[in-house]
mmCIF file of C-alpha atoms in Angstrom:
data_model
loop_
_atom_site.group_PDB
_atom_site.id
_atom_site.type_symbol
_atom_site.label_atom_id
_atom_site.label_comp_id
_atom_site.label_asym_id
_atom_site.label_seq_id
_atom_site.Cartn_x
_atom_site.Cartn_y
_atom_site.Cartn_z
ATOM 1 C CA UNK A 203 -12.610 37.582 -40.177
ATOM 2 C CA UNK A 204 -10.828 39.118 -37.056
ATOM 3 C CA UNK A 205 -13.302 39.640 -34.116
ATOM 4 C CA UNK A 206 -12.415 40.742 -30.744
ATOM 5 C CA UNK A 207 -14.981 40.657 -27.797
ATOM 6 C CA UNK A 208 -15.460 41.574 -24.707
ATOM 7 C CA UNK A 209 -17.684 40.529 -21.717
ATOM 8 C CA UNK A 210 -19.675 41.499 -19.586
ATOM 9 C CA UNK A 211 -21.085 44.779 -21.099
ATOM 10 C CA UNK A 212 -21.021 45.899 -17.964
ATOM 11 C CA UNK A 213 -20.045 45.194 -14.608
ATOM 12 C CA UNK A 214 -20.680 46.531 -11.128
ATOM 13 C CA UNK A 215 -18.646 46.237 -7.890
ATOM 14 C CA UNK A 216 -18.431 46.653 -4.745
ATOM 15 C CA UNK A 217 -14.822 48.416 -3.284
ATOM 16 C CA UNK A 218 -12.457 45.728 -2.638
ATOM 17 C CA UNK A 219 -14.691 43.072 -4.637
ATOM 18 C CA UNK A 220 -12.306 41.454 -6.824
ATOM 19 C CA UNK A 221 -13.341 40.145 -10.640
ATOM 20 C CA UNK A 222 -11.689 39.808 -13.967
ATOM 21 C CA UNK A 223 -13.353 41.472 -17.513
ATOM 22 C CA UNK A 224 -12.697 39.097 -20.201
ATOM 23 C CA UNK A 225 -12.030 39.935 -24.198
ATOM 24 C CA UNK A 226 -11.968 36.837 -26.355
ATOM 25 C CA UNK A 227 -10.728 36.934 -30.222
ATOM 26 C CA UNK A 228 -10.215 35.746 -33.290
ATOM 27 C CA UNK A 229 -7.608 36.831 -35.787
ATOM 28 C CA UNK A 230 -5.324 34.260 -38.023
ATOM 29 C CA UNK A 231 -2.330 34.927 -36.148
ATOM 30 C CA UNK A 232 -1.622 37.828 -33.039
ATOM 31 C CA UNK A 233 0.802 40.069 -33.156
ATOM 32 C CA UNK A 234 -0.149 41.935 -30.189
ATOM 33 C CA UNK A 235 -2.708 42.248 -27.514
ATOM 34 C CA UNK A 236 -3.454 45.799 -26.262
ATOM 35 C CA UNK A 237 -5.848 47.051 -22.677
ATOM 36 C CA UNK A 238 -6.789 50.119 -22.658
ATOM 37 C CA UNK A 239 -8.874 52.453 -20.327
ATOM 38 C CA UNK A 240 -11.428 55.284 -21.072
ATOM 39 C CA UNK A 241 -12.668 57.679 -18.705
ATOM 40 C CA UNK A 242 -16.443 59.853 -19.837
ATOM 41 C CA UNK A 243 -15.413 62.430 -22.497
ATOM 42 C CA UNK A 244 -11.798 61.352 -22.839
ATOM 43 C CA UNK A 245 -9.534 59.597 -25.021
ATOM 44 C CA UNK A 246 -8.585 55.687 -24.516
ATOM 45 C CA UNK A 247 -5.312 55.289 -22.350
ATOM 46 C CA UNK A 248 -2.837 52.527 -22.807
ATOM 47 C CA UNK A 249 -2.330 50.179 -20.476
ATOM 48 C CA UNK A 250 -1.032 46.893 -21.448
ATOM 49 C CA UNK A 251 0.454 45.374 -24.170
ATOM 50 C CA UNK A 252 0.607 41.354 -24.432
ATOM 51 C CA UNK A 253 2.175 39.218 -27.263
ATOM 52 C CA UNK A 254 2.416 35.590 -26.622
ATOM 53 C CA UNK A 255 0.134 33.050 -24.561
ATOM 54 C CA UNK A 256 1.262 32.814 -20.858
ATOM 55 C CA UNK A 257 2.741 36.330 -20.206
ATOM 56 C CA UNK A 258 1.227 38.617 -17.707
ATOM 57 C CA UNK A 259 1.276 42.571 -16.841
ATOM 58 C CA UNK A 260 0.611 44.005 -14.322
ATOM 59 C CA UNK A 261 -0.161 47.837 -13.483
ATOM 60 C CA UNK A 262 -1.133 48.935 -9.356
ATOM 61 C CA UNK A 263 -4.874 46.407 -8.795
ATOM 62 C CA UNK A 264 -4.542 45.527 -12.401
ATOM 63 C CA UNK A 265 -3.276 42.235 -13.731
ATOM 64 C CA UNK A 266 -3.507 41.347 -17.665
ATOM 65 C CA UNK A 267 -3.213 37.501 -18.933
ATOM 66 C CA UNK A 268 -3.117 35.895 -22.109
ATOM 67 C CA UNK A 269 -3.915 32.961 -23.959
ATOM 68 C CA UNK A 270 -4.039 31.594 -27.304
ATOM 69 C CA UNK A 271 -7.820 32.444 -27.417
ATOM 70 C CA UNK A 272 -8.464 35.228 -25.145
ATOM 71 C CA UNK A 273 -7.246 37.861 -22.446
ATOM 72 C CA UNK A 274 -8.662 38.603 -18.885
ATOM 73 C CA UNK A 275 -8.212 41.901 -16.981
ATOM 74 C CA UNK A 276 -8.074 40.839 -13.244
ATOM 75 C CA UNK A 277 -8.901 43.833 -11.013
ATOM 76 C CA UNK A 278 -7.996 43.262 -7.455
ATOM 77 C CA UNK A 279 -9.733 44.748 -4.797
ATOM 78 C CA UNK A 280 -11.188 47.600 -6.846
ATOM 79 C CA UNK A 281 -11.335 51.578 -6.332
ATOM 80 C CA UNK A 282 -14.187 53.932 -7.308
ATOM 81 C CA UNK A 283 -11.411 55.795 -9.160
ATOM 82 C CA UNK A 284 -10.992 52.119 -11.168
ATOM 83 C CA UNK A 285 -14.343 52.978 -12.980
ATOM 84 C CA UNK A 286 -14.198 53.405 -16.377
ATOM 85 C CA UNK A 287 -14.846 51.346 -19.749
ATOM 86 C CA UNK A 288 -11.776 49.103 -20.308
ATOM 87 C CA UNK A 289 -11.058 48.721 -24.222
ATOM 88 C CA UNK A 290 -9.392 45.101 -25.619
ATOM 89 C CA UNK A 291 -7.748 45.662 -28.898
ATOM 90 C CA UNK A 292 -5.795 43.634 -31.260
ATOM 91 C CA UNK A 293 -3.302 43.395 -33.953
ATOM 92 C CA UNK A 294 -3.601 40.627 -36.743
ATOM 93 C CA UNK A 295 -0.058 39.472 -37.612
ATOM 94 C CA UNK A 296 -1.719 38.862 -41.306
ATOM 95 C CA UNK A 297 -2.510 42.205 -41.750
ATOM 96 C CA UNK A 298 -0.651 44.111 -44.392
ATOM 97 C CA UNK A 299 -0.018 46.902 -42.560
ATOM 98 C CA UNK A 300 1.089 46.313 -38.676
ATOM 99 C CA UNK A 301 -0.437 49.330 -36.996
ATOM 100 C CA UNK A 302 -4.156 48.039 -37.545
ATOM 101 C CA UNK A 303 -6.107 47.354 -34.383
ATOM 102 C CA UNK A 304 -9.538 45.803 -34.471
ATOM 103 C CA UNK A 305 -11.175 46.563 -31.213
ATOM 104 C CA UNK A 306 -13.804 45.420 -29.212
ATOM 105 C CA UNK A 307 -16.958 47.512 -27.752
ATOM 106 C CA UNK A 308 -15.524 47.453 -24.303
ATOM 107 C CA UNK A 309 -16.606 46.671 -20.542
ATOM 108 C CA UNK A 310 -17.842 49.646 -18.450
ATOM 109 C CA UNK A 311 -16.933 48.906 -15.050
ATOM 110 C CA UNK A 312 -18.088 50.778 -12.135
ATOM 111 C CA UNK A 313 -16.703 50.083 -8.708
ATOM 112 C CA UNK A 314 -19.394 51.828 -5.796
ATOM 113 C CA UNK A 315 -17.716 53.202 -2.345
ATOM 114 C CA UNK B 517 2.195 69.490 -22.699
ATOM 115 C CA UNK B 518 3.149 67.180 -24.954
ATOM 116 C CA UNK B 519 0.309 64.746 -26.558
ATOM 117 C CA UNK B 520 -2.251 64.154 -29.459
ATOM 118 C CA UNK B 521 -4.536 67.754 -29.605
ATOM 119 C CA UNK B 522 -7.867 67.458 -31.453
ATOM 120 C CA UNK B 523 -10.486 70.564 -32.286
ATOM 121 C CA UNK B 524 -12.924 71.332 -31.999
ATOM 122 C CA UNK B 525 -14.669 69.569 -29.572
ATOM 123 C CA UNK B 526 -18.125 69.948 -30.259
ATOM 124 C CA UNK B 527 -19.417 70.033 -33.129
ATOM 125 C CA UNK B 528 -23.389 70.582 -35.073
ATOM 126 C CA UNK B 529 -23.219 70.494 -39.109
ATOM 127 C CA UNK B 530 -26.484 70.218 -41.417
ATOM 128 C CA UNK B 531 -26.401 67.151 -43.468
ATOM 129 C CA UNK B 532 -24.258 67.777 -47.259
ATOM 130 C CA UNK B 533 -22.248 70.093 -45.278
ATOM 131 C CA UNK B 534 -18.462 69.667 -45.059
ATOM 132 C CA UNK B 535 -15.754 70.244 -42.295
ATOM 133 C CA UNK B 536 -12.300 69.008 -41.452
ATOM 134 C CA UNK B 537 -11.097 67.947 -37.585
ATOM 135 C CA UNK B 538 -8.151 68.793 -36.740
ATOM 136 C CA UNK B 539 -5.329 66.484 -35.696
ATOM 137 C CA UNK B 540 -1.594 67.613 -34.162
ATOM 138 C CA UNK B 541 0.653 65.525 -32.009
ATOM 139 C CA UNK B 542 3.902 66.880 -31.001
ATOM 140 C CA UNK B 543 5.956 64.096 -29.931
ATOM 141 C CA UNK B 544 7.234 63.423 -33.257
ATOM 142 C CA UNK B 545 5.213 60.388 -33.882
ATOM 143 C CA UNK B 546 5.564 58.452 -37.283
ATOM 144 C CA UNK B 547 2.086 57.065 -37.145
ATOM 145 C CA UNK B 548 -1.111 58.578 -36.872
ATOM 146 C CA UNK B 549 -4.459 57.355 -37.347
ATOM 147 C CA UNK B 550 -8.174 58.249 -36.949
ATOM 148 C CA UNK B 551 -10.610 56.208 -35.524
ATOM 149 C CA UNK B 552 -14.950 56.839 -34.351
ATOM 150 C CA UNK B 553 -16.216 55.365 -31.670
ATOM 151 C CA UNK B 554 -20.300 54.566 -32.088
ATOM 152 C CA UNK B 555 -22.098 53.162 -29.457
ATOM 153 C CA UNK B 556 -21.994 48.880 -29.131
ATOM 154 C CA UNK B 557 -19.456 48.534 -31.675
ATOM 155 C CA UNK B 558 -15.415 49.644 -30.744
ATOM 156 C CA UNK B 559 -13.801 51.623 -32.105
ATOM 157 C CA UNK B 560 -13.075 51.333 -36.005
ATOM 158 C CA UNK B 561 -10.113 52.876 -38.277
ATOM 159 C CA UNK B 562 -11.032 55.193 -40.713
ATOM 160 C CA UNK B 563 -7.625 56.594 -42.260
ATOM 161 C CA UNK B 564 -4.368 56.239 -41.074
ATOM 162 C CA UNK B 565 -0.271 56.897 -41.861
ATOM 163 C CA UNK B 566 2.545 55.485 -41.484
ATOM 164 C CA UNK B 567 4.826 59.140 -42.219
ATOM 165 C CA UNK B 568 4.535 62.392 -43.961
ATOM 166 C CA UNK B 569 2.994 62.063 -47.470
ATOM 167 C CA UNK B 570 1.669 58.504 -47.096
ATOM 168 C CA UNK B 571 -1.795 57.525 -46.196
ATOM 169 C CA UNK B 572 -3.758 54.491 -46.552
ATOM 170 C CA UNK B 573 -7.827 53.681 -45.795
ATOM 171 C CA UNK B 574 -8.793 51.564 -42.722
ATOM 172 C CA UNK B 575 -11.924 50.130 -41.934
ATOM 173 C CA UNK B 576 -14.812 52.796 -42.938
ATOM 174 C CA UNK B 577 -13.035 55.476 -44.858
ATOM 175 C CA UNK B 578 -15.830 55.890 -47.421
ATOM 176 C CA UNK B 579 -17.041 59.697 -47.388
ATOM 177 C CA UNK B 580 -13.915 60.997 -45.411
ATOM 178 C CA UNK B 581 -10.774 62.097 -46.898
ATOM 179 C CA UNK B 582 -6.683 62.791 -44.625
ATOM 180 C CA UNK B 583 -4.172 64.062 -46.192
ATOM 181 C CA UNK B 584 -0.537 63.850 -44.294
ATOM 182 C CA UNK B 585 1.452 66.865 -45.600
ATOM 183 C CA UNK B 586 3.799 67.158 -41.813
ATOM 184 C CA UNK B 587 4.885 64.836 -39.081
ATOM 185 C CA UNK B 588 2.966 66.689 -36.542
ATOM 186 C CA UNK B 589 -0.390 67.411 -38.320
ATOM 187 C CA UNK B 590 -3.382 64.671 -39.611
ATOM 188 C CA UNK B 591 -6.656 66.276 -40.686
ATOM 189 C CA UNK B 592 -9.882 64.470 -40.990
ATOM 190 C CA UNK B 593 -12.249 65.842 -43.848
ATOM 191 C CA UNK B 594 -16.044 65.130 -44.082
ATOM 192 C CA UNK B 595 -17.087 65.497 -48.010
ATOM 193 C CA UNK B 596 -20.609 65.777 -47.893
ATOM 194 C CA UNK B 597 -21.650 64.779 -43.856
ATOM 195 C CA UNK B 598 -24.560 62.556 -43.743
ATOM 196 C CA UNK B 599 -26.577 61.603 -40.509
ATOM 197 C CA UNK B 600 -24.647 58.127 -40.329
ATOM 198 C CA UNK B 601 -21.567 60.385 -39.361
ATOM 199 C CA UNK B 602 -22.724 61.014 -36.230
ATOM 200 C CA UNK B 603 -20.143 59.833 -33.654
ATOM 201 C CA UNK B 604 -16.922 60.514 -31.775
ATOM 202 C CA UNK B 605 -13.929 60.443 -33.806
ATOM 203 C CA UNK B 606 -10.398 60.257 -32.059
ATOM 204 C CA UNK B 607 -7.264 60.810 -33.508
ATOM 205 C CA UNK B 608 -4.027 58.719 -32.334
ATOM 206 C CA UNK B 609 -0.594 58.285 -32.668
ATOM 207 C CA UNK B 610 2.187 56.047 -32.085
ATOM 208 C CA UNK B 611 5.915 56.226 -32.418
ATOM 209 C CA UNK B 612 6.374 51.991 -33.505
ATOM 210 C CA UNK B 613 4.063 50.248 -36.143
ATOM 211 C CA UNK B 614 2.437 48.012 -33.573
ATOM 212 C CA UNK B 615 -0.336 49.705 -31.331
ATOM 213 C CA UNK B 616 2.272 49.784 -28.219
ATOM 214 C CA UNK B 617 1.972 52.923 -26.692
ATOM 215 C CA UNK B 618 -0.700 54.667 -28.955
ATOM 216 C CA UNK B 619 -1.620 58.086 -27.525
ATOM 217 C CA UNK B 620 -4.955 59.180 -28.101
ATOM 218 C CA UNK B 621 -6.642 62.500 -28.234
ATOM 219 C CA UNK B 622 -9.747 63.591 -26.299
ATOM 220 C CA UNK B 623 -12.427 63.357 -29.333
ATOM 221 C CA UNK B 624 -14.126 65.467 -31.538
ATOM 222 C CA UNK B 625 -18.329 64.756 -30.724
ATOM 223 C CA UNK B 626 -19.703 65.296 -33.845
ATOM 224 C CA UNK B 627 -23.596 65.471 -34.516
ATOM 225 C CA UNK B 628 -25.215 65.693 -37.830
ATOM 226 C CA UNK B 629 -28.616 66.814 -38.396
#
């Protein structure tokens, strides 16, 4: 069964304290890896998009990384405006119809002046 | 400006009552799809489409029925709502088949008493 998740629940920081939000899965074979970000009341926004182990993205203090197993989300020195709950999604290559994503319950990050 | 509008926004409905949310997009995207989001556990794919006049069930469609009769328009309809509906349901939509570059709408909070 595909399974996607994501640690720590939550995570705290300190402005300019780097860390990286992890999102380990399982699926028979990956067609795509997916980051997004929610904001309190919104909508998730897209931000990455990774398909095979090794690449990288990477997006102002954000930095996305893949391997066979699992993804990290390396946030370099960190904002207040960075908070939010960062979504890891993905697609099973397997899956009869391509636009499925099985997501996981996200990290809620919150970066204090 | 352009992007995935849901309504309402809010909503209260006494359990066995019915309703349909309302999904438009107007950026000519082929796929659409509805999702909830409940607390600890992602978000999960209720209905989706791949084009006008073709829909398919996701992961939880039982006691919600789309229809797809335009590009631009997706609604979500709750049969008979039942407590267990409770939750946030977002509408998305994406121009390819994989989940690169989904836009998502800002949520319908529904509440079912």
């Amino acid at each position: 069964e595909d399974q996607v998740t994501q640690s720590p629940e939550a995570l705290r920081l300190q402005e300019g304290e780097s860390s990286s939000l992890n999102c380990s899965y399982t699926v028979s074979g990956l067609r795509g890896l997916f980051w997004y970000r929610q904001d309190p009341g919104k909508g998730p926004e897209f931000l990455f998009t990774l398909y095979s182990a090794g690449e990288e993205k990477e997006k102002e203090r954000l930095k996305a990384t893949l391997t066979k197993k699992e993804s990290f989300l390396h946030i370099t020195a960190p904002k207040p405006e960075d908070s939010a709950t960062y979504l890891c999604a993905v697609q099973d290559i397997r899956m009869d119809s391509s636009y499925k994503l099985i997501f996981g319950s996200g990290t809620r990050l919150l970066v204090r002046p | 400006n352009a992007g995935v509008t849901q309504t309402p926004k809010f909503q209260v409905l006494k359990t066995g009552q019915s309703m349909t949310l309302q999904c438009a997009q107007d950026m000519n995207h082929e796929y659409m799809s509805w999702y909830r989001q409940d607390p600890g556990m992602g978000l999960r794919l209720i209905h989706y489409s791949v084009g006008a006049g073709i829909t398919d069930q996701g992961e939880v469609p039982n006691g919600y029925n789309v229809s797809r009769s335009t590009t631009e328009d997706f609604p979500l309809r709750l049969l008979s709502a039942a407590p267990s509906q409770t939750s946030v349901y977002f509408c998305a939509s994406s121009y390819s088949s994989d989940g690169y570059g989904y836009t998502f709408g800002s949520g319908t909070r529904l509440t079912v008493v």
